[in-house]
Amino acid sequence: MSREAWDTLIINAKVVTPDTVILAGYAAVKDGKIEALGSMAELNEALAEAAGTKIDARGSWLLPGFIDVHVHGGYGSDFMDGTIESLENITRFHSSHGTTTMLATTVTGSPEAIGQVLESVKAYREKGMPYAQLAGVHLEGPFISPKWPGAQNPNFIVTPKLEWVKEWTSRYPGLIRLVTLAPETEGALPVIAFLAGQGIVVACGHTDSTYAQIGEAVKHGLSHAVHTFNAMKGLHHREPGVVGAVLTEDKICAEVIADGHHVHPACIRLLTQTKRSDNLLLITDAMSAAGLGDGDFELGGLAVVVKDGVARLRDGDSLAGSTLTMMGAFRFVVNTVGVSVEEASRMASWNPAKQLGLLEETGSIETGKQADLLLVTPELDLERIWVQGRELHQ
């Protein structure tokens, strides 16, 4: 333990760590990292007195910051805008709702439009990120099934192109962290194998795959499923389909949109009972309408209407992303699905960090890790947010 003054000391908190909850605990932050934590009984009074800022949590939860691997936009901006201004607006908005790390997620578009997203995220990461940190890019499409387009623009759906992904990964090494595709489509398996070999997470989504086809894709490196139950072949007792494969294959991490509209609470509860090995992730799938209330919006060039907080395509009535925040998803799985705060924290922080290979840096409250922290009341209201030790204001 350093004898120099801590920058921030949080006391009297219920600290959620990977292994336990310290019911009356403290956490000390210095130079953007968690330097010490433990029970209040163990706190050195002299060091506590020297702390730059002391915060009495008064029994609130201290949680690791949320990590959203699937988010398209928020507060009027979309990652497909491909501008620094939009990236700053999106990360500012979602950080105010507890997201401290995220993946800039595309929609199905032209290779030029996707390239512009990659270029803008690269530039943004290089200039320093004041809000939620962009850990990279999630390419959702364009290699999806035309049978399950959801709210993706069908005009840009193509079969998987190995030359495209080789070009993108060569030009932007390490930037693409997750790719969603339909494993049953022509050329998908070589693309899956190539991406997995590059350390990129490959997901099934917007897919008409059979159970057997998902199994074959797993052998080639597929390890993830986007917005489980949505835009994929459902479960049948004689053909388990994509959903059956996701439920039963431990190597697949499953995302879920926990907003009460995309997936019934009973089906989320089923996921919590089948995905028991750190492989269930909360996501938002939020679009630009998040934070702005009802009205007319656009997603990937398609008209979207938001009514009572639910986003749907104007033509066809398909759900079009969400207006969800990670704090909203967290509350939903605790208050409606019935999981514990500790379990919800794992789904929102540890599990996505593990899937993206970020656990050495973030995703949990442990000494040496980034001080990506949330102070949350017993009623699950978000009080304070820190990103790499810097407090952000909602």
Short mmCIF file of C-alpha atoms in Angstrom, two decimals:
data_model
loop_
_atom_site.label_atom_id
_atom_site.label_comp_id
_atom_site.label_asym_id
_atom_site.label_seq_id
_atom_site.Cartn_x
_atom_site.Cartn_y
_atom_site.Cartn_z
CA MET A 1 0.00 0.00 0.00
CA SER A 2 1.44 3.36 -1.06
CA ARG A 3 2.23 5.96 1.58
CA GLU A 4 1.39 8.75 -0.86
CA ALA A 5 -2.07 10.28 -0.67
CA TRP A 6 -4.83 8.57 -2.56
CA ASP A 7 -6.65 10.70 -5.14
CA THR A 8 -10.08 9.38 -4.15
CA LEU A 9 -11.27 7.26 -1.25
CA ILE A 10 -14.77 5.74 -1.23
CA ILE A 11 -15.86 4.47 2.16
CA ASN A 12 -18.86 2.64 3.66
CA ALA A 13 -19.79 0.99 0.37
CA LYS A 14 -21.07 -2.47 -0.53
CA VAL A 15 -18.14 -3.31 -2.80
CA VAL A 16 -18.86 -5.97 -5.44
CA THR A 17 -15.67 -7.90 -6.23
CA PRO A 18 -15.34 -10.99 -8.45
CA ASP A 19 -15.57 -13.34 -5.49
CA THR A 20 -17.62 -11.61 -2.83
CA VAL A 21 -19.40 -8.50 -1.62
CA ILE A 22 -17.59 -6.46 1.01
CA LEU A 23 -20.65 -5.24 2.89
CA ALA A 24 -18.88 -2.37 4.66
CA GLY A 25 -15.95 -1.69 2.42
CA TYR A 26 -13.70 0.92 0.92
CA ALA A 27 -11.87 1.45 -2.36
CA ALA A 28 -8.96 3.81 -2.92
CA VAL A 29 -8.02 5.28 -6.31
CA LYS A 30 -4.68 6.71 -7.38
CA ASP A 31 -3.47 7.69 -10.85
CA GLY A 32 -6.58 6.24 -12.48
CA LYS A 33 -6.26 2.80 -10.93
CA ILE A 34 -7.67 0.96 -7.93
CA GLU A 35 -4.82 0.98 -5.44
CA ALA A 36 -6.44 -0.55 -2.38
CA LEU A 37 -9.73 -2.04 -1.22
CA GLY A 38 -11.03 -3.97 1.72
CA SER A 39 -13.30 -3.79 4.72
CA MET A 40 -13.65 -0.60 6.73
CA ALA A 41 -12.13 -2.43 9.68
CA GLU A 42 -8.90 -2.77 7.68
CA LEU A 43 -8.70 0.86 6.54
CA ASN A 44 -5.56 2.70 7.64
CA GLU A 45 -6.81 5.90 9.29
CA ALA A 46 -3.69 7.93 8.50
CA LEU A 47 -3.92 7.10 4.80
CA ALA A 48 -7.64 7.80 4.83
CA GLU A 49 -7.08 11.26 6.29
CA ALA A 50 -4.56 12.08 3.55
CA ALA A 51 -6.89 11.18 0.67
CA GLY A 52 -7.52 14.01 -1.79
CA THR A 53 -11.27 13.36 -2.01
CA LYS A 54 -13.22 11.26 0.46
CA ILE A 55 -16.70 10.02 -0.45
CA ASP A 56 -19.05 8.41 2.04
CA ALA A 57 -21.15 5.89 0.10
CA ARG A 58 -23.57 5.48 3.04
CA GLY A 59 -24.28 1.86 2.13
CA SER A 60 -24.60 2.26 -1.64
CA TRP A 61 -23.25 -0.35 -4.04
CA LEU A 62 -19.81 0.15 -5.58
CA LEU A 63 -19.84 -1.66 -8.92
CA PRO A 64 -17.42 -2.00 -11.82
CA GLY A 65 -18.36 0.18 -14.78
CA PHE A 66 -20.62 -1.38 -17.41
CA ILE A 67 -19.23 -2.67 -20.72
CA ASP A 68 -21.59 -2.55 -23.71
CA VAL A 69 -20.39 -4.66 -26.66
CA HIS A 70 -23.43 -3.89 -28.83
CA VAL A 71 -24.57 -0.28 -29.12
CA HIS A 72 -25.30 1.75 -32.27
CA GLY A 73 -25.77 5.23 -30.90
CA GLY A 74 -27.59 7.54 -28.57
CA TYR A 75 -28.81 11.07 -27.96
CA GLY A 76 -29.29 11.83 -31.64
CA SER A 77 -26.02 10.36 -32.94
CA ASP A 78 -25.16 7.10 -34.69
CA PHE A 79 -21.76 5.46 -35.05
CA MET A 80 -22.50 5.23 -38.78
CA ASP A 81 -22.27 9.03 -38.89
CA GLY A 82 -18.53 8.44 -38.92
CA THR A 83 -17.66 11.71 -37.21
CA ILE A 84 -15.70 12.60 -34.08
CA GLU A 85 -18.60 14.77 -32.92
CA SER A 86 -21.02 11.83 -33.02
CA LEU A 87 -18.60 9.56 -31.20
CA GLU A 88 -18.18 12.12 -28.45
CA ASN A 89 -21.95 12.61 -28.15
CA ILE A 90 -22.64 8.87 -27.95
CA THR A 91 -19.92 8.13 -25.42
CA ARG A 92 -20.95 11.13 -23.31
CA PHE A 93 -24.58 10.02 -23.22
CA HIS A 94 -23.98 6.36 -22.41
CA SER A 95 -21.29 7.11 -19.83
CA SER A 96 -23.89 9.17 -17.96
CA HIS A 97 -25.89 5.92 -17.64
CA GLY A 98 -23.03 3.79 -16.32
CA THR A 99 -21.25 2.57 -19.45
CA THR A 100 -17.51 3.04 -19.05
CA THR A 101 -16.36 0.89 -22.00
CA MET A 102 -18.17 0.15 -25.28
CA LEU A 103 -17.80 -1.12 -28.82
CA ALA A 104 -18.81 1.21 -31.64
CA THR A 105 -21.35 -0.96 -33.45
CA THR A 106 -22.14 -0.61 -37.14
CA VAL A 107 -25.19 -1.62 -39.11
CA THR A 108 -25.24 -3.29 -42.50
CA GLY A 109 -23.93 -0.72 -44.97
CA SER A 110 -21.60 -0.24 -47.89
CA PRO A 111 -17.90 -1.07 -47.44
CA GLU A 112 -17.19 2.65 -47.79
CA ALA A 113 -19.57 3.53 -44.95
CA ILE A 114 -18.11 0.82 -42.72
CA GLY A 115 -14.61 2.02 -43.58
CA GLN A 116 -15.56 5.53 -42.49
CA VAL A 117 -16.68 4.20 -39.10
CA LEU A 118 -13.37 2.39 -38.67
CA GLU A 119 -11.45 5.51 -39.61
CA SER A 120 -13.40 7.75 -37.22
CA VAL A 121 -13.05 5.34 -34.28
CA LYS A 122 -9.31 5.00 -34.93
CA ALA A 123 -8.93 8.79 -34.92
CA TYR A 124 -11.08 9.19 -31.81
CA ARG A 125 -9.12 6.61 -29.83
CA GLU A 126 -5.86 8.36 -30.74
CA LYS A 127 -7.01 11.79 -29.55
CA GLY A 128 -8.00 10.67 -26.06
CA MET A 129 -11.49 9.76 -24.90
CA PRO A 130 -13.03 11.88 -22.11
CA TYR A 131 -16.12 9.72 -21.58
CA ALA A 132 -16.85 6.01 -22.09
CA GLN A 133 -13.83 4.36 -23.67
CA LEU A 134 -14.21 2.87 -27.15
CA ALA A 135 -12.44 -0.48 -26.93
CA GLY A 136 -12.93 -0.99 -30.66
CA VAL A 137 -15.57 -1.75 -33.27
CA HIS A 138 -18.33 -4.33 -33.56
CA LEU A 139 -19.23 -4.98 -37.19
CA GLU A 140 -22.87 -6.10 -37.19
CA GLY A 141 -23.27 -7.05 -40.83
CA PRO A 142 -23.15 -6.78 -43.76
CA PHE A 143 -22.63 -10.58 -43.83
CA ILE A 144 -26.10 -11.51 -42.55
CA SER A 145 -29.09 -13.49 -43.81
CA PRO A 146 -31.63 -11.70 -46.00
CA LYS A 147 -34.25 -13.91 -44.31
CA TRP A 148 -33.56 -12.23 -40.94
CA PRO A 149 -32.65 -8.61 -41.71
CA GLY A 150 -34.40 -7.18 -38.66
CA ALA A 151 -33.80 -3.44 -38.89
CA GLN A 152 -30.75 -3.84 -41.15
CA ASN A 153 -30.93 -2.37 -44.65
CA PRO A 154 -31.43 -5.33 -47.04
CA ASN A 155 -29.89 -3.36 -49.93
CA PHE A 156 -26.43 -3.79 -48.42
CA ILE A 157 -26.59 -7.45 -47.30
CA VAL A 158 -23.85 -9.52 -48.96
CA THR A 159 -22.32 -12.96 -48.46
CA PRO A 160 -19.16 -13.00 -46.32
CA LYS A 161 -16.15 -11.60 -48.19
CA LEU A 162 -12.79 -12.80 -46.93
CA GLU A 163 -11.00 -10.13 -48.96
CA TRP A 164 -13.02 -7.40 -47.20
CA VAL A 165 -12.18 -8.57 -43.68
CA LYS A 166 -8.53 -9.03 -44.61
CA GLU A 167 -8.43 -5.47 -45.91
CA TRP A 168 -10.15 -4.05 -42.80
CA THR A 169 -8.00 -5.97 -40.32
CA SER A 170 -4.83 -5.09 -42.21
CA ARG A 171 -5.64 -1.37 -42.39
CA TYR A 172 -6.96 -1.17 -38.82
CA PRO A 173 -5.04 -3.78 -36.78
CA GLY A 174 -6.61 -4.52 -33.41
CA LEU A 175 -9.55 -2.18 -33.95
CA ILE A 176 -12.24 -4.72 -34.91
CA ARG A 177 -13.13 -6.68 -31.77
CA LEU A 178 -16.38 -8.43 -32.76
CA VAL A 179 -18.03 -9.40 -36.07
CA THR A 180 -21.63 -10.59 -36.48
CA LEU A 181 -22.53 -12.77 -39.46
CA ALA A 182 -24.86 -15.56 -40.59
CA PRO A 183 -22.81 -18.80 -40.38
CA GLU A 184 -24.97 -20.64 -42.93
CA THR A 185 -24.16 -18.25 -45.79
CA GLU A 186 -21.70 -19.03 -48.55
CA GLY A 187 -18.13 -18.26 -47.55
CA ALA A 188 -18.90 -17.83 -43.86
CA LEU A 189 -16.75 -20.61 -42.43
CA PRO A 190 -13.42 -19.40 -43.88
CA VAL A 191 -14.25 -15.88 -42.67
CA ILE A 192 -15.04 -17.19 -39.17
CA ALA A 193 -11.77 -19.13 -39.05
CA PHE A 194 -9.75 -16.13 -40.25
CA LEU A 195 -11.32 -13.70 -37.79
CA ALA A 196 -11.00 -16.09 -34.84
CA GLY A 197 -7.36 -16.61 -35.79
CA GLN A 198 -6.90 -12.85 -35.50
CA GLY A 199 -8.31 -12.87 -31.97
CA ILE A 200 -11.58 -11.29 -33.09
CA VAL A 201 -14.82 -12.52 -31.48
CA VAL A 202 -17.18 -13.97 -34.11
CA ALA A 203 -20.92 -13.92 -33.45
CA CYS A 204 -23.96 -15.48 -35.05
CA GLY A 205 -26.81 -13.09 -35.61
CA HIS A 206 -29.51 -12.22 -38.16
CA THR A 207 -29.19 -15.87 -39.12
CA ASP A 208 -31.28 -18.77 -40.42
CA SER A 209 -28.72 -21.39 -39.38
CA THR A 210 -29.70 -24.86 -38.29
CA TYR A 211 -28.49 -26.30 -34.99
CA ALA A 212 -25.90 -28.34 -36.89
CA GLN A 213 -24.63 -25.32 -38.81
CA ILE A 214 -24.03 -23.40 -35.60
CA GLY A 215 -22.15 -26.43 -34.24
CA GLU A 216 -19.92 -26.45 -37.31
CA ALA A 217 -19.33 -22.70 -36.98
CA VAL A 218 -18.25 -23.21 -33.35
CA LYS A 219 -15.64 -25.68 -34.57
CA HIS A 220 -14.30 -22.93 -36.85
CA GLY A 221 -14.15 -20.37 -34.02
CA LEU A 222 -17.61 -18.87 -33.51
CA SER A 223 -18.06 -17.97 -29.83
CA HIS A 224 -20.82 -15.38 -29.49
CA ALA A 225 -24.48 -14.71 -30.27
CA VAL A 226 -25.91 -11.21 -30.66
CA HIS A 227 -29.27 -10.22 -29.13
CA THR A 228 -30.32 -13.80 -28.36
CA PHE A 229 -33.85 -14.76 -29.47
CA ASN A 230 -34.06 -11.74 -31.79
CA ALA A 231 -33.42 -12.04 -35.55
CA MET A 232 -32.50 -15.73 -35.46
CA LYS A 233 -34.14 -19.09 -36.09
CA GLY A 234 -36.06 -20.04 -32.96
CA LEU A 235 -36.22 -23.18 -30.88
CA HIS A 236 -38.16 -26.22 -32.13
CA HIS A 237 -38.06 -29.56 -30.38
CA ARG A 238 -37.05 -31.40 -33.58
CA GLU A 239 -34.79 -28.66 -34.97
CA PRO A 240 -33.29 -26.70 -32.08
CA GLY A 241 -32.12 -24.00 -34.48
CA VAL A 242 -29.92 -21.09 -33.52
CA VAL A 243 -31.63 -20.52 -30.19
CA GLY A 244 -31.21 -24.18 -29.23
CA ALA A 245 -27.51 -24.03 -30.07
CA VAL A 246 -27.00 -20.82 -28.10
CA LEU A 247 -28.78 -22.24 -25.06
CA THR A 248 -26.82 -25.49 -25.00
CA GLU A 249 -23.34 -24.63 -26.31
CA ASP A 250 -21.10 -23.42 -23.46
CA LYS A 251 -18.57 -21.99 -25.93
CA ILE A 252 -21.13 -19.41 -27.09
CA CYS A 253 -21.52 -16.21 -25.09
CA ALA A 254 -25.08 -14.93 -25.36
CA GLU A 255 -26.13 -11.29 -25.48
CA VAL A 256 -29.59 -10.26 -24.33
CA ILE A 257 -31.51 -6.98 -24.63
CA ALA A 258 -33.18 -6.72 -21.23
CA ASP A 259 -35.76 -4.01 -21.85
CA GLY A 260 -39.02 -5.95 -21.51
CA HIS A 261 -39.82 -5.50 -25.20
CA HIS A 262 -37.28 -7.59 -27.09
CA VAL A 263 -37.34 -10.66 -24.83
CA HIS A 264 -39.92 -11.85 -22.30
CA PRO A 265 -38.56 -11.93 -18.71
CA ALA A 266 -39.16 -15.70 -18.58
CA CYS A 267 -36.84 -16.19 -21.56
CA ILE A 268 -34.17 -14.03 -19.93
CA ARG A 269 -34.58 -16.16 -16.80
CA LEU A 270 -34.07 -19.25 -18.99
CA LEU A 271 -30.84 -17.74 -20.29
CA THR A 272 -29.62 -17.13 -16.73
CA GLN A 273 -30.23 -20.81 -16.00
CA THR A 274 -28.47 -22.19 -19.09
CA LYS A 275 -25.58 -19.73 -19.51
CA ARG A 276 -23.75 -20.32 -16.25
CA SER A 277 -20.07 -19.99 -17.20
CA ASP A 278 -19.55 -16.23 -17.44
CA ASN A 279 -21.20 -16.33 -20.86
CA LEU A 280 -24.31 -14.14 -20.57
CA LEU A 281 -23.94 -10.46 -21.43
CA LEU A 282 -26.27 -7.53 -21.00
CA ILE A 283 -26.29 -5.17 -24.00
CA THR A 284 -28.36 -2.18 -25.05
CA ASP A 285 -28.46 -2.41 -28.88
CA ALA A 286 -29.31 1.28 -28.43
CA MET A 287 -29.91 3.45 -31.47
CA SER A 288 -29.66 7.22 -31.89
CA ALA A 289 -33.10 7.71 -30.31
CA ALA A 290 -31.87 6.61 -26.87
CA GLY A 291 -32.31 9.49 -24.46
CA LEU A 292 -34.56 11.57 -26.72
CA GLY A 293 -38.06 10.23 -26.10
CA ASP A 294 -40.64 9.42 -28.76
CA GLY A 295 -40.41 10.64 -32.35
CA ASP A 296 -39.14 9.92 -35.85
CA PHE A 297 -35.57 8.71 -36.34
CA GLU A 298 -33.37 6.78 -38.77
CA LEU A 299 -31.24 3.63 -38.53
CA GLY A 300 -29.01 2.59 -41.41
CA GLY A 301 -31.05 4.68 -43.84
CA LEU A 302 -34.35 3.15 -42.68
CA ALA A 303 -37.14 5.21 -41.09
CA VAL A 304 -37.77 4.41 -37.42
CA VAL A 305 -40.63 5.47 -35.18
CA VAL A 306 -40.21 5.49 -31.41
CA LYS A 307 -43.44 5.26 -29.43
CA ASP A 308 -43.60 4.71 -25.67
CA GLY A 309 -39.86 4.10 -25.73
CA VAL A 310 -40.04 1.25 -28.28
CA ALA A 311 -38.23 1.70 -31.61
CA ARG A 312 -39.77 0.08 -34.70
CA LEU A 313 -39.24 0.39 -38.44
CA ARG A 314 -41.89 2.58 -40.02
CA ASP A 315 -42.24 0.00 -42.80
CA GLY A 316 -42.70 -3.56 -41.57
CA ASP A 317 -42.95 -2.82 -37.83
CA SER A 318 -39.77 -4.75 -36.91
CA LEU A 319 -38.05 -3.76 -33.69
CA ALA A 320 -35.23 -1.38 -34.59
CA GLY A 321 -32.62 -1.49 -31.89
CA SER A 322 -33.65 -0.02 -28.57
CA THR A 323 -33.69 3.11 -26.44
CA LEU A 324 -32.17 1.16 -23.55
CA THR A 325 -29.22 2.15 -21.35
CA MET A 326 -27.00 -0.28 -19.47
CA MET A 327 -28.32 1.06 -16.16
CA GLY A 328 -31.83 0.36 -17.41
CA ALA A 329 -30.88 -3.19 -18.40
CA PHE A 330 -29.19 -3.72 -15.03
CA ARG A 331 -32.32 -2.59 -13.15
CA PHE A 332 -34.56 -4.76 -15.32
CA VAL A 333 -32.71 -8.02 -14.67
CA VAL A 334 -32.58 -7.31 -10.93
CA ASN A 335 -36.10 -5.95 -10.40
CA THR A 336 -38.06 -7.93 -13.02
CA VAL A 337 -36.05 -11.06 -13.84
CA GLY A 338 -34.96 -11.54 -10.25
CA VAL A 339 -31.19 -11.95 -10.43
CA SER A 340 -28.97 -10.62 -7.65
CA VAL A 341 -27.02 -7.39 -7.93
CA GLU A 342 -23.83 -9.43 -7.97
CA GLU A 343 -25.08 -11.60 -10.86
CA ALA A 344 -26.26 -8.57 -12.81
CA SER A 345 -22.89 -6.92 -12.28
CA ARG A 346 -21.17 -9.99 -13.71
CA MET A 347 -23.41 -9.87 -16.81
CA ALA A 348 -22.80 -6.16 -17.31
CA SER A 349 -19.07 -5.96 -16.57
CA TRP A 350 -17.02 -9.11 -15.93
CA ASN A 351 -18.52 -11.26 -18.69
CA PRO A 352 -18.12 -8.72 -21.52
CA ALA A 353 -14.60 -7.87 -20.31
CA LYS A 354 -13.71 -11.56 -20.36
CA GLN A 355 -15.17 -12.04 -23.83
CA LEU A 356 -13.23 -9.08 -25.25
CA GLY A 357 -9.98 -10.00 -23.50
CA LEU A 358 -10.07 -6.91 -21.29
CA LEU A 359 -10.06 -8.53 -17.86
CA GLU A 360 -6.50 -7.46 -17.07
CA GLU A 361 -7.60 -3.83 -17.48
CA THR A 362 -11.23 -3.53 -16.42
CA GLY A 363 -14.48 -5.38 -15.75
CA SER A 364 -14.10 -5.87 -12.01
CA ILE A 365 -13.06 -4.11 -8.82
CA GLU A 366 -9.57 -5.41 -8.09
CA THR A 367 -6.33 -3.70 -7.16
CA GLY A 368 -4.27 -2.67 -10.17
CA LYS A 369 -7.22 -2.37 -12.53
CA GLN A 370 -8.60 0.80 -14.06
CA ALA A 371 -10.84 2.70 -11.68
CA ASP A 372 -13.95 2.28 -13.83
CA LEU A 373 -16.49 2.52 -11.04
CA LEU A 374 -20.16 3.18 -10.35
CA LEU A 375 -21.80 4.20 -7.11
CA VAL A 376 -25.39 2.92 -7.14
CA THR A 377 -27.99 3.38 -4.41
CA PRO A 378 -29.79 0.43 -2.79
CA GLU A 379 -32.78 1.43 -4.99
CA LEU A 380 -30.47 1.10 -8.05
CA ASP A 381 -30.24 4.78 -8.85
CA LEU A 382 -26.92 5.80 -10.35
CA GLU A 383 -25.13 8.31 -8.11
CA ARG A 384 -21.56 8.70 -9.36
CA ILE A 385 -19.43 7.48 -12.28
CA TRP A 386 -15.66 7.21 -12.66
CA VAL A 387 -13.80 6.36 -15.86
CA GLN A 388 -10.14 5.55 -15.26
CA GLY A 389 -10.39 7.40 -11.97
CA ARG A 390 -11.91 10.57 -13.43
CA GLU A 391 -15.34 11.36 -12.05
CA LEU A 392 -17.92 12.12 -14.74
CA HIS A 393 -21.07 14.11 -14.15
CA GLN A 394 -24.45 12.85 -15.27
#
